Coordinates of C-alpha atoms in Angstrom, one line a residue:
Chain A
X1 CA -10.3 -5.3 12.5
X2 CA -6.7 -6.8 11.1
X3 CA -3.8 -5.6 12.6
X4 CA -0.6 -5.8 10.9
X5 CA 2.3 -5.3 13.3
X6 CA 6.0 -3.5 11.7
X7 CA 9.0 -3.4 13.6
X8 CA 10.7 -1.3 13.9
X9 CA 9.4 1.5 12.9
X10 CA 12.8 3.9 12.5
X11 CA 16.5 2.7 12.2
X12 CA 19.5 5.2 11.8
X13 CA 22.8 2.8 11.1
X14 CA 26.1 2.9 9.6
X15 CA 26.4 1.9 5.8
X16 CA 27.8 -1.4 6.0
X17 CA 25.1 -2.9 8.2
X18 CA 22.7 -5.2 7.9
X19 CA 18.9 -4.4 9.0
X20 CA 15.9 -6.6 9.7
X21 CA 12.4 -5.6 9.7
X22 CA 9.7 -7.8 10.7
X23 CA 6.1 -7.5 9.6
X24 CA 3.2 -9.8 11.5
X25 CA -0.5 -10.5 11.0
X26 CA -1.7 -10.2 14.5
X27 CA -5.0 -11.4 14.3
X28 CA -5.1 -13.1 11.2
X29 CA -3.0 -15.8 8.9
X30 CA -1.5 -14.4 6.2
X31 CA -0.5 -16.8 2.9
X32 CA 0.8 -14.0 1.4
X33 CA 2.7 -10.4 2.5
X34 CA 4.1 -7.8 0.6
X35 CA 7.1 -5.5 0.9
X36 CA 6.6 -2.1 -0.7
X37 CA 9.4 0.9 -0.8
X38 CA 8.3 4.5 -0.7
X39 CA 10.8 7.5 -1.3
X40 CA 9.5 11.1 0.1
X41 CA 6.4 12.4 -2.4
X42 CA 6.5 9.3 -4.6
X43 CA 3.7 6.3 -4.3
X44 CA 4.6 2.7 -2.8
X45 CA 6.8 0.6 -5.2
X46 CA 6.0 -3.3 -4.5
X47 CA 9.6 -4.6 -4.3
X48 CA 8.2 -8.7 -3.9
X49 CA 5.7 -10.8 -2.8
X50 CA 6.4 -13.1 0.0
X51 CA 4.4 -16.6 0.1
X52 CA 4.6 -18.9 3.3
X53 CA 6.9 -21.7 3.0
X54 CA 8.7 -20.9 -0.2
X55 CA 10.6 -18.4 -2.2
X56 CA 9.8 -14.4 -2.4
X57 CA 8.7 -13.3 -5.9
X58 CA 10.7 -10.3 -6.5
X59 CA 9.8 -7.2 -9.1
X60 CA 12.0 -6.6 -12.0
X61 CA 14.8 -4.2 -10.8
X62 CA 14.8 -5.5 -7.2
X63 CA 17.7 -7.6 -6.0
X64 CA 17.3 -10.4 -4.0
X65 CA 20.8 -10.8 -2.8
X66 CA 20.6 -7.3 -1.8
X67 CA 16.7 -7.8 0.0
X68 CA 16.7 -11.0 2.3
X69 CA 12.8 -11.7 2.3
X70 CA 11.4 -14.7 4.7
X71 CA 8.4 -16.1 5.1
X72 CA 8.7 -18.8 7.6
X73 CA 5.3 -18.9 9.0
X74 CA 1.6 -17.7 8.4
X75 CA 2.2 -14.6 10.9
X76 CA 5.2 -13.5 10.3
X77 CA 7.7 -12.2 7.3
X78 CA 11.0 -10.5 7.4
X79 CA 12.8 -8.1 4.8
X80 CA 16.6 -8.0 5.5
X81 CA 18.5 -5.1 3.6
X82 CA 22.1 -6.6 3.4
X83 CA 25.0 -4.0 3.4
X84 CA 22.6 -1.5 3.5
X85 CA 24.2 1.7 1.5
X86 CA 22.7 5.1 1.8
X87 CA 20.7 4.8 -1.6
X88 CA 19.0 2.2 0.5
X89 CA 17.8 4.8 2.8
X90 CA 14.0 5.1 2.1
X91 CA 10.8 4.0 4.0
X92 CA 9.8 0.3 3.8
X93 CA 6.2 -0.6 4.4
X94 CA 4.7 -4.3 4.6
X95 CA 0.8 -5.8 4.2
X96 CA -0.9 -8.8 4.5
X97 CA -3.5 -10.6 2.7
X98 CA -5.5 -13.1 4.8
X99 CA -5.5 -16.5 3.7
X100 CA -8.5 -17.2 1.8
X101 CA -9.2 -19.1 -1.6
X102 CA -11.2 -16.4 -2.5
X103 CA -8.2 -14.3 -1.8
X104 CA -9.7 -11.5 -4.5
X105 CA -12.3 -10.8 -2.1
X106 CA -9.4 -9.9 0.6
X107 CA -8.1 -6.3 1.4
X108 CA -4.8 -6.1 2.2
X109 CA -4.0 -4.6 5.5
X110 CA -0.7 -2.7 6.2
X111 CA 1.8 -2.1 8.6
X112 CA 2.6 1.4 9.6
X113 CA 6.2 1.3 7.9
X114 CA 9.7 1.7 8.8
X115 CA 12.0 4.8 8.1
X116 CA 15.7 3.6 7.5
X117 CA 18.1 6.0 6.9
X118 CA 21.5 4.7 6.4
X119 CA 24.8 7.0 7.0
Chain B
X1 CA 1.5 -3.8 -17.3
X2 CA -0.4 -1.9 -15.0
X3 CA -0.4 1.8 -14.9
X4 CA -2.5 4.0 -12.8
X5 CA -3.3 7.8 -12.8
X6 CA -4.8 9.8 -9.9
X7 CA -6.1 13.1 -10.5
X8 CA -5.7 15.4 -9.0
X9 CA -2.3 15.2 -7.5
X10 CA -3.4 18.0 -5.3
X11 CA -6.4 19.8 -3.7
X12 CA -7.0 22.4 -1.5
X13 CA -11.0 23.0 -0.2
X14 CA -12.6 24.7 2.5
X15 CA -14.2 22.5 5.1
X16 CA -17.6 21.2 4.5
X17 CA -16.7 21.1 0.7
X18 CA -17.6 18.0 -1.2
X19 CA -14.8 16.3 -3.6
X20 CA -14.4 13.7 -6.1
X21 CA -11.1 11.9 -6.2
X22 CA -10.3 10.2 -9.6
X23 CA -8.3 7.2 -10.4
X24 CA -7.7 5.6 -13.7
X25 CA -6.0 2.5 -14.2
X26 CA -4.8 0.3 -18.2
X27 CA -5.7 -3.2 -17.0
X28 CA -9.4 -3.8 -16.5
X29 CA -8.4 -7.4 -15.5
X30 CA -8.5 -6.9 -11.2
X31 CA -10.2 -8.8 -8.8
X32 CA -10.9 -5.5 -6.6
X33 CA -9.9 -1.9 -6.0
X34 CA -8.8 -0.7 -2.7
X35 CA -8.4 3.1 -1.5
X36 CA -6.2 4.1 1.1
X37 CA -5.4 7.1 2.9
X38 CA -2.1 7.9 3.9
X39 CA -0.6 10.1 6.5
X40 CA 2.4 12.0 6.4
X41 CA 4.9 9.3 7.4
X42 CA 2.7 6.7 8.1
X43 CA 1.7 3.3 6.9
X44 CA -1.6 3.2 5.1
X45 CA -5.4 2.9 6.3
X46 CA -7.6 1.0 3.9
X47 CA -10.6 3.1 3.5
X48 CA -12.8 0.9 0.7
X49 CA -12.5 -2.3 -1.1
X50 CA -14.9 -2.7 -4.1
X51 CA -14.9 -6.3 -5.6
X52 CA -14.6 -6.3 -9.6
X53 CA -18.4 -7.0 -9.5
X54 CA -19.3 -4.0 -7.9
X55 CA -20.2 -0.9 -9.0
X56 CA -19.8 1.1 -5.8
X57 CA -19.1 0.8 -1.7
X58 CA -20.2 3.1 0.8
X59 CA -18.6 4.0 4.3
X60 CA -20.0 6.5 6.4
X61 CA -19.0 9.6 4.4
X62 CA -17.3 8.0 1.5
X63 CA -18.4 6.7 -1.7
X64 CA -15.9 4.8 -4.0
X65 CA -17.2 3.6 -7.4
X66 CA -15.7 1.4 -10.2
X67 CA -16.3 1.1 -13.8
X68 CA -14.0 -1.6 -14.4
X69 CA -14.6 -1.4 -18.3
X70 CA -13.4 1.9 -18.7
X71 CA -10.8 1.6 -16.0
X72 CA -12.1 4.0 -14.1
X73 CA -12.7 4.6 -10.1
X74 CA -13.8 7.6 -8.0
X75 CA -13.5 8.6 -4.2
X76 CA -16.5 11.0 -3.4
X77 CA -16.0 12.6 0.3
X78 CA -19.2 14.2 1.9
X79 CA -18.7 17.4 3.8
X80 CA -14.7 17.3 3.9
X81 CA -13.3 18.2 7.3
X82 CA -10.0 19.6 8.2
X83 CA -9.1 15.3 9.6
X84 CA -9.8 14.2 6.0
X85 CA -6.3 16.0 5.2
X86 CA -4.0 13.4 3.6
X87 CA -2.9 11.4 0.9
X88 CA -5.4 9.3 -1.0
X89 CA -4.2 6.3 -3.0
X90 CA -5.9 3.9 -5.0
X91 CA -4.9 0.5 -6.3
X92 CA -6.0 -2.2 -8.8
X93 CA -5.3 -5.1 -7.9
X94 CA -4.5 -8.0 -10.6
X95 CA -2.7 -10.6 -8.0
X96 CA -1.0 -7.9 -6.0
X97 CA -1.8 -4.0 -5.8
X98 CA -0.4 -1.4 -7.8
X99 CA -0.4 1.7 -6.9
X100 CA -1.3 5.6 -8.3
X101 CA 0.8 8.7 -7.0
X102 CA -1.8 9.3 -4.7
X103 CA -4.1 12.8 -4.6
X104 CA -2.6 15.0 -1.5
X105 CA -6.0 16.7 0.1
X106 CA -6.0 19.7 2.2
X107 CA -9.2 20.7 4.0
X108 CA -9.0 24.1 5.4
X109 CA -11.1 25.1 8.5

């Protein structure tokens, strides 16, 4: 089955640090990847849609300069939280959808998430 | 803007019961709808995907139905087991998935 690997699984760092999270599709190519954020006991909130070779599309209220997304290949997207502060602490999850013209038939496959804690 | 509601928010049942989780959504112009399972502190596991042209999908003890015109989907779990304890999320897809708040299920031995 389709596997999405997300790394690291957990990060603890000081305020002001920039943190990079990687999302890889291991056994399929993904034109589109998605980044979500989840607060405790809440559902997933879509942050941005990442398209290979083009700029990411951010949801309303998400700061693009704060959350930098790069999707340089069909198997890798990265999310960089720049100058992270305690309020950025959260669970970040990526997903990937296989490249297919009939993309509406394709499920999204999710990584295991990254728990980010900013001290 | 798509809004997704899941009822009930939490459910506790004894092992062996059959149960139904409900999902409603406001924008019926969807391509498909996925049901996911999330264990505490973990990512999401895809359970079922129903295409917009389909009425239901089955996988083992799970059966999901879709009534696109009325904006409803249900997930039926047969003969529940303690290992089914998790949060279940539905997500209708337009160009992107929008998630409900989930139903947290506890199956007691």
